[in-house]
Amino acid sequence: MVRLDDIIELAKANSKSIDVDLIRKAYVFSAKVHRNQLRLSGEPYLVHPLDVAYILAHLRGDAATIAAGLLHDTVEDTLTTLSEVETIFGEDVAHLVDGVTKLSKISFSSKQQGQLESLRKLVLAMAKDIRVVLIKLADRLHNMRTLGFLPGERQLAIAQETLDIYAPLANRLGIYWVKAELEDLALRYLDPEAYYELAMQVGKKRGEREEYIAKVCKVLKDELTKNGILCEVMGRPKHFYSIYNKMTARNVGFDQVYDAFAFRVIVPTIKDCYAAIGITHAMWKPIPGRFKDYIAFPKANGYQSLHTTVFGPEKDRIEIQVRTEQMHQVAEEGIAAHWQYKEGQPELAEEERRQFTWLRQTLENYQDLKDPADFLENLKLDLFPEEVYVFTPKGDIKELPKGACPIDFAFAVHTEVGMHCIGAKVDGRLVPLDYPLKNGDVVDIMTSTHAHPSRDWLTYVKTSKAKSKVKAFVNLQQLARQAGLGREILEKEMRKLGFALSLLSNSDVIEQVLSSFRIKELDTLFAQIAQGNVSVRAVIEKIAEIKKLEIAPSKEEGVQGRQSPVVKPSLRQGSPVRVDGIDNVLVRFGSCCGPVVGDTIVGFVTRGRGVTIHAHDCSRIAGADPSRLIQANWSLAGPLRTSVEVRVTSKDKQGLLAEISKTISLAKVNISKAQVYTTPQKVAVQHFTLDVESLDQLNRVLEAIRQVKGVIEVERLKRGYAQALNR
């Protein structure tokens, strides 16, 4: 068990001026509030904060960080309040504790939303103060070490979250020993069979492995020393998860993973790094395409090294990393290697601050994202980059994820450049905006003050910054269009009742109306009307109530036909049609014509009920008020099943109905209703109601029916009823 003295001893080794009294006070307080609590392992709860604090001391945390590690569960798991922590330990410690405290006391619509909001809070706090994520990583690392005491389902959920979020976070911060341990521990629970098989295989060959590592280290060091390069050479097998990934990706067994060894060569200068690589390549044949220069092109987290893979002794593939002592410290400790202690407080030097600009950009990129699921999607984009290095015309380097396009580059240069991008040149030639950039490309962005992001950009941008900025702009434009439509609907309905929209111009009236619907802005109210979430009639009645006006009884008027079910947009499906270029508008399908996906359609503003969609040649809108017609088109990413009436005229022949039904079934179309009668002339007339997904599908089934022997005529009826079903 870790002792307080172990933590203090390690902390003082990092900084002699560290505030030991603050750490001791945090320990006493944590021990007091957790004194009657036990972990599932049966150990006193205090074991956990002690281990977290010890890990933070290994990460060279300052006194506030270590104290917050000791206190990180007090607000969540005891009666302690955040204000109490601030009073006793100060604002700095309270800020760190708050950053890692889960939002367990807030009511969420779902458990998943709560988890996403907690993660969102963590990352936004991390962008302001990197120490927050160090505490959370230490907390997760110790929890993973003791995961075996939790129920099976919880083990799987926590292990998967660790692999998806926390191991990549550790990697992004350059703390590779934490990353490796988190990945191995996650693998142990996600695929225990593979984990223990690897453990057995590695254990069996321990002697051979150690002998091979010692041999390569000696040969390499002797050759470099002979060439006048002072060096230290060390070797190690790659961690389990790394080997597991190679086996999975290549579909091979353990014995066929030949580059399961990594060797590090530590030299005095950058010049020696490149010289050592040259000597290594002269000794052993390099594998083409496996040389990576992270010295000239550092990773976003500041990592620098030269990597190469060669056919070493016995023709085994081995990876060799060459770096200076300073680079090695950064590679081992990540961001902790950059701490500069000033009066007991760690700060990053300005040069290192620039190396971690992605953290500050996280806050900027994510502040427009209101949906936690969008936040998580963009976070994963930031955590799993496969770097591509491209250049501005002036020679500045921009690091982008693999598959990034010129729009991603434009936003990396500056938000305004991205927002007004109209085209791009790569190496002097024009390329489309979805062109995938490659290492070494020189990119020149063309802009126009009149240009704005397009919804289509979301299908091919890769960076979280580009995605969040484009999505925010598109959503704003969408809200403006919806507000315009909602305002038009409200104004027309008020006019029919003899009222003017100017009744809503008084600020007191607006405030009362918005308050009654729990809406903050007038444009939002208009948008909610367009989406069908707020009834037009209810708004008018509220205005009349405030202004003490009488409303005539509601009468159905205009083109409505028989009532048909509403097609309400959902998060999964999206709106089936776009009305005047606007998504997520409340729509109904006209029962008179039953439009099918693929038909040319038009919208009709229906009194109090949003917009009704009709086929453009529907007889019921032929004489309609043109001011109530509105442009509409299909916007489905997938099919929408709609009921359509079909009339089949055929010979009165035994078995023909069965054959027609079979033909319809083979076309994967459902018959929801069928009626048959025979004329005195021995002609059979069959009415089918078919559930089809598109005009193409309807045309295919009609043509298939026409091919049935004995069928005289097949036609679609533009009357009857239309019914939108769930996909």
mmCIF file of C-alpha atoms in Angstrom, residues 412-602:
data_model
loop_
_atom_site.group_PDB
_atom_site.id
_atom_site.type_symbol
_atom_site.label_atom_id
_atom_site.label_comp_id
_atom_site.label_asym_id
_atom_site.label_seq_id
_atom_site.Cartn_x
_atom_site.Cartn_y
_atom_site.Cartn_z
ATOM 1 C CA ALA A 412 -6.098 25.215 -39.688
ATOM 2 C CA VAL A 413 -4.674 28.437 -41.149
ATOM 3 C CA HIS A 414 -7.460 30.594 -39.669
ATOM 4 C CA THR A 415 -11.182 30.268 -38.983
ATOM 5 C CA GLU A 416 -11.995 33.167 -41.335
ATOM 6 C CA VAL A 417 -9.988 31.560 -44.154
ATOM 7 C CA GLY A 418 -12.061 28.409 -43.759
ATOM 8 C CA MET A 419 -15.355 30.288 -43.563
ATOM 9 C CA HIS A 420 -14.689 32.085 -46.875
ATOM 10 C CA CYS A 421 -12.893 29.349 -48.802
ATOM 11 C CA ILE A 422 -13.941 29.034 -52.473
ATOM 12 C CA GLY A 423 -11.154 26.916 -53.935
ATOM 13 C CA ALA A 424 -7.648 25.541 -53.489
ATOM 14 C CA LYS A 425 -4.419 24.914 -55.349
ATOM 15 C CA VAL A 426 -2.108 22.054 -54.433
ATOM 16 C CA ASP A 427 1.424 22.379 -55.784
ATOM 17 C CA GLY A 428 0.181 25.095 -58.126
ATOM 18 C CA ARG A 429 -2.749 23.242 -59.694
ATOM 19 C CA LEU A 430 -6.456 23.594 -58.949
ATOM 20 C CA VAL A 431 -7.985 20.717 -56.989
ATOM 21 C CA PRO A 432 -11.541 20.040 -55.754
ATOM 22 C CA LEU A 433 -12.294 20.940 -52.154
ATOM 23 C CA ASP A 434 -12.653 17.247 -51.223
ATOM 24 C CA TYR A 435 -9.148 16.425 -52.534
ATOM 25 C CA PRO A 436 -7.290 14.244 -49.952
ATOM 26 C CA LEU A 437 -4.041 15.995 -49.017
ATOM 27 C CA LYS A 438 -0.741 14.109 -48.976
ATOM 28 C CA ASN A 439 2.529 14.597 -47.118
ATOM 29 C CA GLY A 440 4.550 17.449 -48.588
ATOM 30 C CA ASP A 441 1.674 19.144 -50.455
ATOM 31 C CA VAL A 442 1.917 22.922 -50.728
ATOM 32 C CA VAL A 443 -1.628 24.265 -50.349
ATOM 33 C CA ASP A 444 -2.833 27.693 -51.407
ATOM 34 C CA ILE A 445 -6.389 28.628 -50.383
ATOM 35 C CA MET A 446 -8.519 31.005 -52.445
ATOM 36 C CA THR A 447 -11.144 33.020 -50.569
ATOM 37 C CA SER A 448 -14.027 35.399 -51.209
ATOM 38 C CA THR A 449 -15.804 37.630 -48.718
ATOM 39 C CA HIS A 450 -19.113 36.513 -50.269
ATOM 40 C CA ALA A 451 -18.405 32.766 -49.828
ATOM 41 C CA HIS A 452 -19.751 30.719 -46.914
ATOM 42 C CA PRO A 453 -19.545 27.067 -45.789
ATOM 43 C CA SER A 454 -21.729 24.515 -47.527
ATOM 44 C CA ARG A 455 -23.608 21.638 -45.888
ATOM 45 C CA ASP A 456 -21.813 19.316 -48.345
ATOM 46 C CA TRP A 457 -18.495 20.108 -46.660
ATOM 47 C CA LEU A 458 -19.565 18.016 -43.671
ATOM 48 C CA THR A 459 -19.322 14.878 -45.812
ATOM 49 C CA TYR A 460 -15.578 15.171 -46.343
ATOM 50 C CA VAL A 461 -13.913 17.414 -43.738
ATOM 51 C CA LYS A 462 -11.868 15.476 -41.156
ATOM 52 C CA THR A 463 -10.707 17.899 -38.462
ATOM 53 C CA SER A 464 -12.913 18.671 -35.480
ATOM 54 C CA LYS A 465 -12.375 22.401 -35.969
ATOM 55 C CA ALA A 466 -13.678 22.331 -39.539
ATOM 56 C CA LYS A 467 -16.604 20.058 -38.619
ATOM 57 C CA SER A 468 -17.705 22.136 -35.643
ATOM 58 C CA LYS A 469 -17.421 25.496 -37.422
ATOM 59 C CA VAL A 470 -19.208 24.310 -40.572
ATOM 60 C CA LYS A 471 -21.942 22.575 -38.577
ATOM 61 C CA ALA A 472 -22.467 25.681 -36.421
ATOM 62 C CA PHE A 473 -22.828 27.867 -39.536
ATOM 63 C CA VAL A 474 -25.193 25.428 -41.262
ATOM 64 C CA ASN A 475 -27.324 25.144 -38.126
ATOM 65 C CA LEU A 476 -27.494 28.922 -37.833
ATOM 66 C CA GLN A 477 -28.588 29.234 -41.464
ATOM 67 C CA GLN A 478 -31.095 26.441 -40.922
ATOM 68 C CA LEU A 479 -32.537 28.210 -37.887
ATOM 69 C CA ALA A 480 -32.847 31.436 -39.877
ATOM 70 C CA ARG A 481 -34.735 29.679 -42.694
ATOM 71 C CA GLN A 482 -37.002 27.846 -40.261
ATOM 72 C CA ALA A 483 -37.684 31.105 -38.437
ATOM 73 C CA GLY A 484 -38.600 32.773 -41.728
ATOM 74 C CA LEU A 485 -41.023 29.988 -42.625
ATOM 75 C CA GLY A 486 -42.542 29.932 -39.144
ATOM 76 C CA ARG A 487 -43.024 33.679 -39.216
ATOM 77 C CA GLU A 488 -44.756 33.378 -42.610
ATOM 78 C CA ILE A 489 -47.067 30.623 -41.325
ATOM 79 C CA LEU A 490 -47.976 32.647 -38.221
ATOM 80 C CA GLU A 491 -48.515 35.856 -40.189
ATOM 81 C CA LYS A 492 -50.850 34.179 -42.734
ATOM 82 C CA GLU A 493 -52.937 32.503 -40.048
ATOM 83 C CA MET A 494 -53.235 35.732 -38.068
ATOM 84 C CA ARG A 495 -54.272 37.605 -41.215
ATOM 85 C CA LYS A 496 -57.075 35.096 -41.855
ATOM 86 C CA LEU A 497 -58.387 35.851 -38.371
ATOM 87 C CA GLY A 498 -58.233 39.591 -39.000
ATOM 88 C CA PHE A 499 -55.105 40.152 -36.915
ATOM 89 C CA ALA A 500 -51.752 41.650 -37.872
ATOM 90 C CA LEU A 501 -48.368 40.279 -36.919
ATOM 91 C CA SER A 502 -47.592 43.738 -35.556
ATOM 92 C CA LEU A 503 -49.446 42.612 -32.438
ATOM 93 C CA LEU A 504 -46.264 40.728 -31.667
ATOM 94 C CA SER A 505 -44.037 43.791 -32.026
ATOM 95 C CA ASN A 506 -44.538 45.021 -28.469
ATOM 96 C CA SER A 507 -41.696 43.863 -26.231
ATOM 97 C CA ASP A 508 -44.025 43.119 -23.288
ATOM 98 C CA VAL A 509 -46.254 40.928 -25.475
ATOM 99 C CA ILE A 510 -43.220 39.132 -26.920
ATOM 100 C CA GLU A 511 -41.840 38.472 -23.451
ATOM 101 C CA GLN A 512 -45.138 37.047 -22.192
ATOM 102 C CA VAL A 513 -45.612 34.838 -25.276
ATOM 103 C CA LEU A 514 -42.053 33.494 -25.124
ATOM 104 C CA SER A 515 -42.341 32.882 -21.391
ATOM 105 C CA SER A 516 -45.573 30.897 -21.825
ATOM 106 C CA PHE A 517 -43.818 28.522 -24.250
ATOM 107 C CA ARG A 518 -40.533 28.521 -22.267
ATOM 108 C CA ILE A 519 -38.625 29.897 -25.243
ATOM 109 C CA LYS A 520 -35.953 32.589 -24.977
ATOM 110 C CA GLU A 521 -35.900 34.165 -28.453
ATOM 111 C CA LEU A 522 -38.574 35.126 -30.982
ATOM 112 C CA ASP A 523 -36.730 33.473 -33.894
ATOM 113 C CA THR A 524 -36.670 30.235 -31.902
ATOM 114 C CA LEU A 525 -40.455 30.466 -31.471
ATOM 115 C CA PHE A 526 -40.899 30.926 -35.232
ATOM 116 C CA ALA A 527 -38.592 27.962 -35.904
ATOM 117 C CA GLN A 528 -40.559 25.806 -33.439
ATOM 118 C CA ILE A 529 -43.759 26.712 -35.315
ATOM 119 C CA ALA A 530 -42.174 25.609 -38.614
ATOM 120 C CA GLN A 531 -41.050 22.341 -37.015
ATOM 121 C CA GLY A 532 -44.525 21.719 -35.626
ATOM 122 C CA ASN A 533 -43.340 21.730 -32.035
ATOM 123 C CA VAL A 534 -45.470 24.773 -31.212
ATOM 124 C CA SER A 535 -49.069 25.115 -32.414
ATOM 125 C CA VAL A 536 -49.852 28.217 -34.475
ATOM 126 C CA ARG A 537 -53.316 28.307 -32.951
ATOM 127 C CA ALA A 538 -51.856 28.230 -29.428
ATOM 128 C CA VAL A 539 -49.579 31.185 -30.198
ATOM 129 C CA ILE A 540 -52.430 33.217 -31.673
ATOM 130 C CA GLU A 541 -54.663 32.385 -28.700
ATOM 131 C CA LYS A 542 -51.927 33.515 -26.318
ATOM 132 C CA ILE A 543 -51.503 36.824 -28.187
ATOM 133 C CA ALA A 544 -55.277 37.345 -28.161
ATOM 134 C CA GLU A 545 -55.396 36.603 -24.439
ATOM 135 C CA ILE A 546 -52.699 39.166 -23.715
ATOM 136 C CA LYS A 547 -54.262 41.797 -26.001
ATOM 137 C CA LYS A 548 -57.819 40.906 -24.829
ATOM 138 C CA LEU A 549 -59.045 40.107 -28.342
ATOM 139 C CA GLU A 550 -61.760 37.709 -29.526
ATOM 140 C CA ILE A 551 -60.937 34.842 -31.931
ATOM 141 C CA ALA A 552 -63.493 33.362 -34.273
ATOM 142 C CA PRO A 553 -63.992 29.551 -33.928
ATOM 143 C CA SER A 554 -61.403 27.550 -35.885
ATOM 144 C CA LYS A 555 -62.562 26.326 -39.287
ATOM 145 C CA GLU A 556 -60.673 23.985 -41.528
ATOM 146 C CA GLU A 557 -60.094 25.701 -44.856
ATOM 147 C CA GLY A 558 -57.864 25.449 -47.895
ATOM 148 C CA VAL A 559 -56.490 22.323 -49.483
ATOM 149 C CA GLN A 560 -56.344 19.610 -46.842
ATOM 150 C CA GLY A 561 -58.344 16.631 -47.990
ATOM 151 C CA ARG A 562 -58.769 13.807 -45.509
ATOM 152 C CA GLN A 563 -56.430 13.936 -42.550
ATOM 153 C CA SER A 564 -53.210 12.007 -42.994
ATOM 154 C CA PRO A 565 -50.590 11.150 -40.405
ATOM 155 C CA VAL A 566 -47.875 13.653 -39.638
ATOM 156 C CA VAL A 567 -44.320 12.793 -40.616
ATOM 157 C CA LYS A 568 -42.310 14.149 -37.719
ATOM 158 C CA PRO A 569 -38.532 14.353 -38.105
ATOM 159 C CA SER A 570 -36.372 12.320 -35.755
ATOM 160 C CA LEU A 571 -32.678 12.421 -34.874
ATOM 161 C CA ARG A 572 -32.121 9.078 -36.560
ATOM 162 C CA GLN A 573 -34.141 9.668 -39.691
ATOM 163 C CA GLY A 574 -34.142 13.428 -40.306
ATOM 164 C CA SER A 575 -36.937 15.212 -42.120
ATOM 165 C CA PRO A 576 -38.268 13.354 -45.193
ATOM 166 C CA VAL A 577 -38.531 16.550 -47.214
ATOM 167 C CA ARG A 578 -36.891 19.943 -47.347
ATOM 168 C CA VAL A 579 -39.378 22.783 -47.462
ATOM 169 C CA ASP A 580 -37.988 25.825 -49.263
ATOM 170 C CA GLY A 581 -34.514 24.483 -48.514
ATOM 171 C CA ILE A 582 -35.248 23.926 -44.816
ATOM 172 C CA ASP A 583 -34.925 20.605 -42.993
ATOM 173 C CA ASN A 584 -36.848 19.497 -39.869
ATOM 174 C CA VAL A 585 -40.140 21.158 -40.784
ATOM 175 C CA LEU A 586 -43.377 19.507 -39.651
ATOM 176 C CA VAL A 587 -44.934 17.960 -42.776
ATOM 177 C CA ARG A 588 -47.920 15.821 -43.734
ATOM 178 C CA PHE A 589 -48.510 13.932 -46.959
ATOM 179 C CA GLY A 590 -51.651 14.834 -48.844
ATOM 180 C CA SER A 591 -54.177 12.003 -48.689
ATOM 181 C CA CYS A 592 -55.468 13.043 -52.093
ATOM 182 C CA CYS A 593 -52.385 12.133 -54.110
ATOM 183 C CA GLY A 594 -50.086 10.086 -51.873
ATOM 184 C CA PRO A 595 -46.702 11.354 -53.157
ATOM 185 C CA VAL A 596 -43.878 8.815 -53.304
ATOM 186 C CA VAL A 597 -40.153 9.480 -52.951
ATOM 187 C CA GLY A 598 -39.091 10.499 -56.452
ATOM 188 C CA ASP A 599 -42.326 12.298 -57.356
ATOM 189 C CA THR A 600 -42.080 16.022 -58.028
ATOM 190 C CA ILE A 601 -43.688 17.611 -54.992
ATOM 191 C CA VAL A 602 -44.879 20.964 -53.681
#
